[in-house]
Amino acid sequence: MRTALITGITGQDGAYLAQLLLDQGYAVHGLLRRSASADVIGERLRWLGILDRVKLVDGDLMDLSSAIRIVGGIKPDEVYNLAAQSFVAASWQQPLLTGAVTGMGAVNMLEAVRIVCPQARFYQASSSEMFGKIQQAVQSESTPFYPRSPYAAAKLYAHWMTVNYRESFGMHASSGILFNHESPLRGIEFVTRKVTDGVARIKLGLARELQLGNLDATRDWGHARDYVRAMWLMLQQDEAQDYVIATGRTTSIRDFCAMAFGHVGLDWQEFVRTSADLLRPAEVEVLLGDATKARTKLRWQPSVTLETMVAEMVEADLARHRGRTAAPVATRA
Ligand code: NDP
Ligand code: GDR
């Protein structure tokens, strides 16, 4: 039986990846940071029905000694480093913490693997945010980076350190440069889930409006379940490399709103308000990925369309809120 260690197992991707690896017959261990809210922290794993099938071990990405202890104790075949302070907007408020977790934390994991389990295969969760102020209209593995936030700068450091450990120490270390991917398990602060949650609340009469920031930005959105499959495929290759994972379609926040509200028969323009407080100090205006390399070498391709994903997310949020419904908002014809 193969063994995997996932950092960030309580997050969106960690939960879906754990499910995929369990289905493949892996023993799955997850690094869990200590919390006073331990009862709610495994909510995504519980939602997927796998909380009791994964083994959670206490540790923190910022604590090298815990990383060494955990990697040395488990001796995993594969390590997926998904843990991060992953919310871009928060990274301007907490730049040092973001650097410590998202940047240095990845190096702690690389060091732990190098020192106590160098044969393990390593996956680093890199990000399309590293392209930032885009240098090419469509971004691939060869597109120059231009990070636009403390988060993106921290990810870029972790990305290059992963390349560095591969080239310096011969480690099987790969970076997946993943474009935005969403699901019903997406954190509530990210725009897609904020919108689908808002749609559900408004539809059920629990809220009257939804406040958003920049509606003009566009993102290349895929489904997290498809994207964790790409992570796994990267570690099954003989040679470690870096891959862009994207759908090749970009959509504005405005159009995403139209789709999500439209799913329940509402006109988004009646409910969405914009607030300058939600604008970022520097914006990534457009992202659009070219995943040709992944399609060719990994034989990976997305299976879920944006329309299907939006419907799944809205329905999941409706189900979550239905228990505490007030009067529903009338559906427009
Ligand atoms: P989430 O924000 O949902 O999950 C982040 C995870 O990191 C959580 O399990 C969180 O634990 C954990 N974590 C945070 N700080 C620490 C710490 N100090 N020590 C240990 N664990 C910690 O992220 P996603 O699942 O969406 O993303 C997974 C990874 O992929 C992240 O690195 C993200 O930056 C990156 N990424 C995501 C993309 C996306 O579109 N989703 C696209 C490209 C890259 P807790 O539950 O305790 O908070
Ligand atoms: P992003 O995702 O920053 O791309 O990072 P997010 O959903 O937060 O923002 C996407 C775009 O929507 C605009 N926006 C808003 N965003 C949020 N969160 N809330 C709002 O109210 C709002 N209104 C407009 C933003 O300005 C932005 O342009 C995600 C994270 O998962 C990262 O960890 C990951 O690396 C990248 O995707 C790829």
Short mmCIF file of C-alpha atoms and ligand atoms in Angstrom, two decimals:
data_model
loop_
_atom_site.label_atom_id
_atom_site.label_comp_id
_atom_site.label_asym_id
_atom_site.label_seq_id
_atom_site.Cartn_x
_atom_site.Cartn_y
_atom_site.Cartn_z
CA MET A 1 0.00 0.00 0.00
CA ARG A 2 1.39 3.41 -0.95
CA THR A 3 1.46 6.17 1.65
CA ALA A 4 0.81 9.86 1.08
CA LEU A 5 1.20 12.89 3.32
CA ILE A 6 -0.94 15.94 2.57
CA THR A 7 -0.35 19.33 4.17
CA GLY A 8 -3.47 21.48 3.97
CA ILE A 9 -5.69 18.38 4.13
CA THR A 10 -8.50 20.37 5.79
CA GLY A 11 -8.68 22.81 2.84
CA GLN A 12 -10.63 22.46 -0.40
CA ASP A 13 -7.92 20.70 -2.41
CA GLY A 14 -6.63 18.65 0.50
CA ALA A 15 -10.06 17.13 1.06
CA TYR A 16 -10.62 16.22 -2.61
CA LEU A 17 -7.06 14.93 -2.96
CA ALA A 18 -7.46 12.76 0.14
CA GLN A 19 -10.61 11.29 -1.38
CA LEU A 20 -8.86 10.56 -4.68
CA LEU A 21 -5.87 8.92 -2.96
CA LEU A 22 -8.09 6.80 -0.69
CA ASP A 23 -9.96 5.64 -3.79
CA GLN A 24 -6.59 4.64 -5.29
CA GLY A 25 -5.82 2.54 -2.19
CA TYR A 26 -3.32 4.86 -0.51
CA ALA A 27 -2.88 5.21 3.23
CA VAL A 28 -3.51 8.96 3.64
CA HIS A 29 -1.95 11.07 6.39
CA GLY A 30 -2.69 14.74 6.83
CA LEU A 31 -0.83 17.45 8.70
CA LEU A 32 -3.27 19.29 10.96
CA ARG A 33 -2.44 22.51 12.75
CA ARG A 34 -3.62 22.68 16.32
CA SER A 35 -6.89 24.56 16.72
CA ALA A 36 -9.32 25.30 19.52
CA SER A 37 -12.04 24.51 16.98
CA ALA A 38 -10.93 20.96 16.24
CA ASP A 39 -14.55 19.83 15.98
CA VAL A 40 -15.23 21.99 12.90
CA ILE A 41 -11.82 21.88 11.28
CA GLY A 42 -12.47 18.54 9.56
CA GLU A 43 -15.75 19.73 8.05
CA ARG A 44 -14.74 19.26 4.41
CA LEU A 45 -13.42 15.74 5.07
CA ARG A 46 -16.66 14.98 6.90
CA TRP A 47 -18.70 16.38 3.97
CA LEU A 48 -16.92 13.93 1.68
CA GLY A 49 -17.45 11.10 4.19
CA ILE A 50 -13.76 10.38 4.66
CA LEU A 51 -12.87 12.00 7.99
CA ASP A 52 -12.47 8.65 9.72
CA ARG A 53 -10.41 7.18 6.86
CA VAL A 54 -7.51 9.64 7.02
CA LYS A 55 -4.90 9.80 9.76
CA LEU A 56 -4.38 13.33 11.03
CA VAL A 57 -1.10 14.27 12.70
CA ASP A 58 -0.45 17.47 14.63
CA GLY A 59 2.02 19.90 13.15
CA ASP A 60 2.47 23.31 11.59
CA LEU A 61 4.09 24.25 8.33
CA MET A 62 6.09 26.97 10.09
CA ASP A 63 7.63 24.46 12.49
CA LEU A 64 10.47 22.59 10.79
CA SER A 65 10.86 20.18 13.70
CA SER A 66 7.27 19.00 13.38
CA ALA A 67 7.72 18.60 9.63
CA ILE A 68 10.84 16.47 10.16
CA ARG A 69 9.15 14.39 12.88
CA ILE A 70 6.07 13.78 10.74
CA VAL A 71 7.85 12.99 7.47
CA GLY A 72 10.38 10.79 9.33
CA GLY A 73 7.63 8.93 11.17
CA ILE A 74 5.39 8.30 8.17
CA LYS A 75 8.08 7.85 5.51
CA PRO A 76 5.55 8.69 2.77
CA ASP A 77 5.94 7.73 -0.87
CA GLU A 78 4.34 11.02 -1.90
CA VAL A 79 4.14 14.41 -0.19
CA TYR A 80 1.63 17.00 -1.36
CA ASN A 81 2.35 20.47 0.03
CA LEU A 82 -1.01 22.22 -0.21
CA ALA A 83 -0.96 24.18 3.07
CA ALA A 84 -0.78 27.95 2.70
CA GLN A 85 -2.23 31.27 3.72
CA SER A 86 -4.09 31.11 0.42
CA PHE A 87 -6.35 34.17 0.42
CA VAL A 88 -4.73 36.82 -1.78
CA ALA A 89 -6.66 39.75 -0.28
CA ALA A 90 -5.49 38.86 3.25
CA SER A 91 -1.87 38.76 2.18
CA TRP A 92 -1.61 42.58 2.16
CA GLN A 93 -2.83 42.63 5.76
CA GLN A 94 -0.53 39.79 6.84
CA PRO A 95 2.45 39.87 4.48
CA LEU A 96 4.95 38.40 6.93
CA LEU A 97 2.70 35.56 8.00
CA THR A 98 1.95 34.85 4.34
CA GLY A 99 5.67 34.80 3.59
CA ALA A 100 6.33 32.50 6.54
CA VAL A 101 3.59 29.97 5.74
CA THR A 102 3.17 30.16 1.97
CA GLY A 103 6.85 30.75 1.18
CA MET A 104 9.10 29.46 3.97
CA GLY A 105 6.61 26.76 4.94
CA ALA A 106 7.12 25.07 1.60
CA VAL A 107 10.87 25.10 2.18
CA ASN A 108 10.35 23.54 5.61
CA MET A 109 8.57 20.66 3.86
CA LEU A 110 11.27 20.41 1.19
CA GLU A 111 13.93 20.35 3.91
CA ALA A 112 12.08 17.71 5.91
CA VAL A 113 11.82 15.49 2.84
CA ARG A 114 15.44 16.08 1.84
CA ILE A 115 16.72 15.27 5.34
CA VAL A 116 14.63 12.27 6.38
CA CYS A 117 12.89 10.87 3.28
CA PRO A 118 14.66 12.05 0.11
CA GLN A 119 13.18 9.35 -2.09
CA ALA A 120 9.64 10.66 -1.53
CA ARG A 121 7.98 12.41 -4.46
CA PHE A 122 7.03 16.01 -3.72
CA TYR A 123 4.24 18.20 -5.08
CA GLN A 124 4.22 21.98 -4.57
CA ALA A 125 0.97 23.91 -4.96
CA SER A 126 2.12 26.77 -7.19
CA SER A 127 -0.34 29.30 -8.54
CA SER A 128 -1.39 31.25 -11.61
CA GLU A 129 -1.21 34.31 -9.33
CA MET A 130 2.54 34.16 -10.01
CA PHE A 131 1.76 35.43 -13.54
CA GLY A 132 0.07 38.46 -11.93
CA LYS A 133 0.46 41.37 -14.29
CA ILE A 134 0.46 39.08 -17.27
CA GLN A 135 3.37 39.19 -19.70
CA GLN A 136 1.61 37.08 -22.34
CA ALA A 137 -2.09 36.94 -23.23
CA VAL A 138 -2.19 33.19 -22.59
CA GLN A 139 0.03 31.84 -19.84
CA SER A 140 2.03 28.62 -20.07
CA GLU A 141 5.06 27.12 -18.32
CA SER A 142 7.36 29.42 -20.32
CA THR A 143 5.54 32.70 -19.52
CA PRO A 144 7.57 35.08 -17.31
CA PHE A 145 6.18 35.69 -13.83
CA TYR A 146 5.15 39.10 -12.41
CA PRO A 147 3.67 38.63 -8.91
CA ARG A 148 1.25 41.35 -7.79
CA SER A 149 0.62 40.49 -4.11
CA PRO A 150 2.54 39.30 -1.05
CA TYR A 151 0.80 35.95 -1.61
CA ALA A 152 2.05 35.68 -5.19
CA ALA A 153 5.58 36.70 -4.19
CA ALA A 154 5.60 34.04 -1.46
CA LYS A 155 4.32 31.42 -3.92
CA LEU A 156 7.01 32.40 -6.40
CA TYR A 157 9.71 31.85 -3.77
CA ALA A 158 8.27 28.42 -2.94
CA HIS A 159 8.01 27.63 -6.65
CA TRP A 160 11.64 28.41 -7.39
CA MET A 161 12.81 26.58 -4.27
CA THR A 162 10.97 23.50 -5.51
CA VAL A 163 12.78 23.80 -8.86
CA ASN A 164 15.99 24.40 -6.91
CA TYR A 165 15.65 21.25 -4.77
CA ARG A 166 14.92 19.22 -7.90
CA GLU A 167 17.99 20.53 -9.68
CA SER A 168 20.33 20.68 -6.64
CA PHE A 169 19.47 17.46 -4.83
CA GLY A 170 17.86 15.35 -7.54
CA MET A 171 14.58 15.25 -5.67
CA HIS A 172 11.43 14.21 -7.52
CA ALA A 173 9.83 17.60 -6.87
CA SER A 174 7.14 19.03 -9.17
CA SER A 175 5.18 22.27 -9.12
CA GLY A 176 1.67 22.46 -10.43
CA ILE A 177 0.93 25.99 -11.60
CA LEU A 178 -2.79 25.72 -11.04
CA PHE A 179 -5.27 28.30 -12.21
CA ASN A 180 -8.31 29.03 -10.02
CA HIS A 181 -10.34 25.99 -9.16
CA GLU A 182 -13.56 25.95 -7.21
CA SER A 183 -16.19 23.60 -5.81
CA PRO A 184 -18.86 23.44 -3.12
CA LEU A 185 -15.92 23.04 -0.69
CA ARG A 186 -14.33 26.35 -1.68
CA GLY A 187 -13.66 28.72 1.22
CA ILE A 188 -16.48 31.23 1.67
CA GLU A 189 -14.21 34.28 1.23
CA PHE A 190 -13.25 33.44 -2.37
CA VAL A 191 -15.38 35.17 -4.96
CA THR A 192 -17.08 32.15 -6.55
CA ARG A 193 -18.26 30.67 -3.28
CA LYS A 194 -19.12 34.13 -1.93
CA VAL A 195 -21.37 34.56 -4.95
CA THR A 196 -23.02 31.12 -4.82
CA ASP A 197 -23.56 31.46 -1.07
CA GLY A 198 -25.03 34.93 -1.66
CA VAL A 199 -27.32 33.61 -4.39
CA ALA A 200 -28.62 30.91 -2.03
CA ARG A 201 -29.18 33.39 0.82
CA ILE A 202 -30.99 35.85 -1.43
CA LYS A 203 -33.08 33.15 -3.07
CA LEU A 204 -34.15 31.85 0.33
CA GLY A 205 -34.87 35.30 1.76
CA LEU A 206 -31.92 35.26 4.17
CA ALA A 207 -30.19 38.26 2.56
CA ARG A 208 -31.16 41.16 0.32
CA GLU A 209 -27.92 41.96 -1.49
CA LEU A 210 -24.34 40.86 -2.13
CA GLN A 211 -21.34 43.18 -1.85
CA LEU A 212 -18.44 42.55 -4.20
CA GLY A 213 -15.29 44.36 -5.35
CA ASN A 214 -13.90 44.41 -8.89
CA LEU A 215 -16.39 42.80 -11.28
CA ASP A 216 -14.19 43.26 -14.36
CA ALA A 217 -11.42 40.84 -13.40
CA THR A 218 -11.48 37.55 -15.30
CA ARG A 219 -10.36 34.14 -14.14
CA ASP A 220 -9.80 30.74 -15.74
CA TRP A 221 -11.99 28.66 -13.43
CA GLY A 222 -11.96 24.87 -13.24
CA HIS A 223 -13.29 22.30 -10.78
CA ALA A 224 -11.10 21.26 -7.82
CA ARG A 225 -11.89 17.57 -8.34
CA ASP A 226 -10.32 17.73 -11.80
CA TYR A 227 -7.33 19.69 -10.54
CA VAL A 228 -6.33 17.33 -7.72
CA ARG A 229 -6.23 14.55 -10.32
CA ALA A 230 -3.59 16.58 -12.14
CA MET A 231 -1.55 16.81 -8.92
CA TRP A 232 -1.57 13.05 -8.56
CA LEU A 233 -0.70 12.50 -12.22
CA MET A 234 2.37 14.75 -11.87
CA LEU A 235 3.78 12.50 -9.17
CA GLN A 236 3.19 9.37 -11.26
CA GLN A 237 5.62 10.56 -13.98
CA ASP A 238 9.15 9.13 -14.17
CA GLU A 239 10.57 12.65 -14.33
CA ALA A 240 9.56 15.56 -12.10
CA GLN A 241 8.52 18.68 -14.01
CA ASP A 242 6.28 21.73 -13.68
CA TYR A 243 2.87 21.94 -15.33
CA VAL A 244 0.21 24.58 -15.94
CA ILE A 245 -3.28 23.30 -15.13
CA ALA A 246 -6.12 25.36 -16.61
CA THR A 247 -9.27 25.12 -18.72
CA GLY A 248 -8.32 27.66 -21.42
CA ARG A 249 -11.47 29.72 -20.87
CA THR A 250 -11.62 32.97 -18.92
CA THR A 251 -14.78 34.54 -17.47
CA SER A 252 -15.39 37.81 -15.66
CA ILE A 253 -16.75 38.04 -12.12
CA ARG A 254 -19.71 39.87 -13.68
CA ASP A 255 -20.49 36.92 -15.99
CA PHE A 256 -20.00 34.46 -13.14
CA CYS A 257 -22.64 36.44 -11.18
CA ALA A 258 -25.00 36.32 -14.15
CA MET A 259 -24.63 32.54 -14.36
CA ALA A 260 -25.05 31.91 -10.62
CA PHE A 261 -28.06 34.21 -10.15
CA GLY A 262 -29.49 32.98 -13.45
CA HIS A 263 -29.40 29.40 -12.15
CA VAL A 264 -32.15 30.30 -9.65
CA GLY A 265 -34.00 32.63 -12.02
CA LEU A 266 -32.76 35.91 -10.56
CA ASP A 267 -31.22 38.95 -12.28
CA TRP A 268 -27.83 39.57 -10.64
CA GLN A 269 -27.98 43.31 -11.32
CA GLU A 270 -30.83 43.68 -8.84
CA PHE A 271 -28.79 42.24 -5.97
CA VAL A 272 -25.07 42.81 -6.50
CA ARG A 273 -23.57 46.02 -5.09
CA THR A 274 -19.95 47.03 -5.45
CA SER A 275 -17.87 48.38 -2.60
CA ALA A 276 -14.54 50.16 -2.88
CA ASP A 277 -13.56 48.49 0.42
CA LEU A 278 -13.33 45.18 -1.46
CA LEU A 279 -10.90 46.41 -4.12
CA ARG A 280 -7.30 45.19 -3.81
CA PRO A 281 -4.20 47.43 -3.64
CA ALA A 282 -3.06 45.79 -6.88
CA GLU A 283 -5.29 43.67 -9.07
CA VAL A 284 -4.63 40.70 -11.33
CA GLU A 285 -6.97 41.69 -14.14
CA VAL A 286 -6.90 38.67 -16.43
CA LEU A 287 -5.72 35.07 -16.20
CA LEU A 288 -6.00 32.52 -19.00
CA GLY A 289 -3.99 29.32 -18.99
CA ASP A 290 -2.57 27.07 -21.68
CA ALA A 291 -2.47 23.50 -20.34
CA THR A 292 -1.17 21.92 -23.56
CA LYS A 293 1.78 20.33 -21.74
CA ALA A 294 -0.50 18.67 -19.17
CA ARG A 295 -2.89 17.51 -21.88
CA THR A 296 -0.02 15.98 -23.85
CA LYS A 297 2.28 14.55 -21.17
CA LEU A 298 -0.16 13.78 -18.35
CA ARG A 299 -3.14 13.05 -20.59
CA TRP A 300 -5.04 15.38 -18.27
CA GLN A 301 -8.04 17.39 -19.27
CA PRO A 302 -10.86 19.05 -17.33
CA SER A 303 -14.14 17.13 -17.18
CA VAL A 304 -16.42 19.70 -15.56
CA THR A 305 -17.67 22.79 -17.42
CA LEU A 306 -18.07 26.14 -15.68
CA GLU A 307 -21.85 25.92 -16.13
CA THR A 308 -22.01 22.53 -14.41
CA MET A 309 -19.76 23.71 -11.60
CA VAL A 310 -21.79 26.86 -10.96
CA ALA A 311 -24.97 24.77 -10.78
CA GLU A 312 -23.34 22.32 -8.36
CA MET A 313 -22.10 25.13 -6.11
CA VAL A 314 -25.41 27.00 -6.04
CA GLU A 315 -27.35 23.80 -5.31
CA ALA A 316 -24.95 22.89 -2.48
CA ASP A 317 -25.35 26.34 -0.92
CA LEU A 318 -29.13 26.18 -1.27
CA ALA A 319 -29.09 22.83 0.53
CA ARG A 320 -26.84 24.23 3.29
CA HIS A 321 -29.16 27.18 3.94
CA ARG A 322 -32.51 25.49 3.50
CA GLY A 323 -32.72 24.52 7.15
CA ARG A 324 -33.10 28.17 8.17
CA THR A 325 -35.25 29.55 5.40
CA ALA A 326 -37.33 32.71 5.68
CA ALA A 327 -39.64 33.85 2.87
CA PRO A 328 -38.16 33.02 -0.56
CA VAL A 329 -37.46 35.80 -3.04
CA ALA A 330 -39.85 35.74 -5.98
CA THR A 331 -38.33 34.28 -9.12
CA ARG A 332 -38.39 36.53 -12.18
CA ALA A 333 -39.86 35.02 -15.26
P1 NDP B 1 -7.42 26.41 1.38
O1 NDP B 1 -7.25 27.81 1.84
O2 NDP B 1 -8.78 25.83 1.26
O3 NDP B 1 -6.61 25.44 2.38
C1 NDP B 1 -5.40 25.84 2.95
C2 NDP B 1 -4.93 24.75 3.90
O4 NDP B 1 -3.68 25.15 4.49
C3 NDP B 1 -5.89 24.49 5.06
O5 NDP B 1 -5.91 23.09 5.33
C4 NDP B 1 -5.20 25.21 6.22
O6 NDP B 1 -5.51 24.69 7.48
C5 NDP B 1 -3.74 24.92 5.88
N1 NDP B 1 -2.80 25.78 6.60
C6 NDP B 1 -2.78 27.14 6.63
N2 NDP B 1 -1.76 27.56 7.39
C7 NDP B 1 -1.14 26.45 7.88
C8 NDP B 1 -0.02 26.23 8.72
N3 NDP B 1 0.67 27.25 9.24
N4 NDP B 1 0.34 24.95 8.99
C9 NDP B 1 -0.34 23.92 8.47
N5 NDP B 1 -1.42 24.05 7.67
C10 NDP B 1 -1.79 25.31 7.37
O7 NDP B 1 -6.64 26.28 0.00
P2 NDP B 1 -7.00 25.43 -1.31
O8 NDP B 1 -7.34 24.05 -0.92
O9 NDP B 1 -7.91 26.21 -2.17
O10 NDP B 1 -5.60 25.44 -2.07
C11 NDP B 1 -4.60 24.48 -1.78
C12 NDP B 1 -3.23 25.05 -2.14
O11 NDP B 1 -3.20 25.34 -3.52
C13 NDP B 1 -2.86 26.34 -1.43
O12 NDP B 1 -1.47 26.30 -1.23
C14 NDP B 1 -3.23 27.42 -2.44
O13 NDP B 1 -2.45 28.57 -2.22
C15 NDP B 1 -2.88 26.71 -3.73
N6 NDP B 1 -3.62 27.12 -4.91
C16 NDP B 1 -4.99 27.11 -4.88
C17 NDP B 1 -5.69 27.40 -6.00
C18 NDP B 1 -7.19 27.42 -6.02
O14 NDP B 1 -7.78 27.97 -6.96
N7 NDP B 1 -7.86 26.82 -5.03
C19 NDP B 1 -5.01 27.73 -7.28
C20 NDP B 1 -3.57 27.67 -7.20
C21 NDP B 1 -2.91 27.36 -6.05
P3 NDP B 1 -6.79 25.21 8.36
O15 NDP B 1 -7.96 24.39 7.86
O16 NDP B 1 -6.39 24.90 9.73
O17 NDP B 1 -6.95 26.68 8.06
P1 GDR B 2 -7.85 34.81 -6.39
O1 GDR B 2 -9.33 34.38 -5.96
O2 GDR B 2 -7.44 36.09 -5.78
O3 GDR B 2 -7.82 34.72 -7.89
O4 GDR B 2 -6.98 33.66 -5.72
P2 GDR B 2 -10.55 35.23 -5.40
O5 GDR B 2 -11.74 34.38 -5.63
O6 GDR B 2 -10.31 35.71 -4.01
O7 GDR B 2 -10.59 36.52 -6.36
C1 GDR B 2 -10.81 36.39 -7.75
C2 GDR B 2 -11.11 37.76 -8.35
O8 GDR B 2 -12.39 38.20 -7.89
C3 GDR B 2 -12.29 39.58 -7.55
N1 GDR B 2 -13.33 39.94 -6.60
C4 GDR B 2 -13.47 39.44 -5.36
N2 GDR B 2 -12.74 38.50 -4.70
C5 GDR B 2 -13.14 38.17 -3.44
N3 GDR B 2 -12.47 37.23 -2.78
N4 GDR B 2 -14.21 38.78 -2.84
C6 GDR B 2 -14.95 39.74 -3.46
O9 GDR B 2 -15.90 40.27 -2.90
C7 GDR B 2 -14.57 40.08 -4.80
N5 GDR B 2 -15.07 40.94 -5.71
C8 GDR B 2 -14.31 40.84 -6.79
C9 GDR B 2 -10.87 39.72 -7.00
O10 GDR B 2 -10.48 41.08 -6.97
C10 GDR B 2 -10.11 38.85 -7.98
O11 GDR B 2 -9.79 39.58 -9.12
C11 GDR B 2 -7.38 32.29 -5.74
C12 GDR B 2 -6.84 31.64 -4.46
O12 GDR B 2 -7.35 30.34 -4.37
C13 GDR B 2 -5.33 31.57 -4.50
O13 GDR B 2 -4.84 30.81 -3.38
C14 GDR B 2 -4.91 30.89 -5.81
O14 GDR B 2 -3.51 30.82 -5.89
C15 GDR B 2 -5.49 31.63 -7.00
O15 GDR B 2 -6.90 31.65 -6.89
C16 GDR B 2 -5.13 30.98 -8.31
#
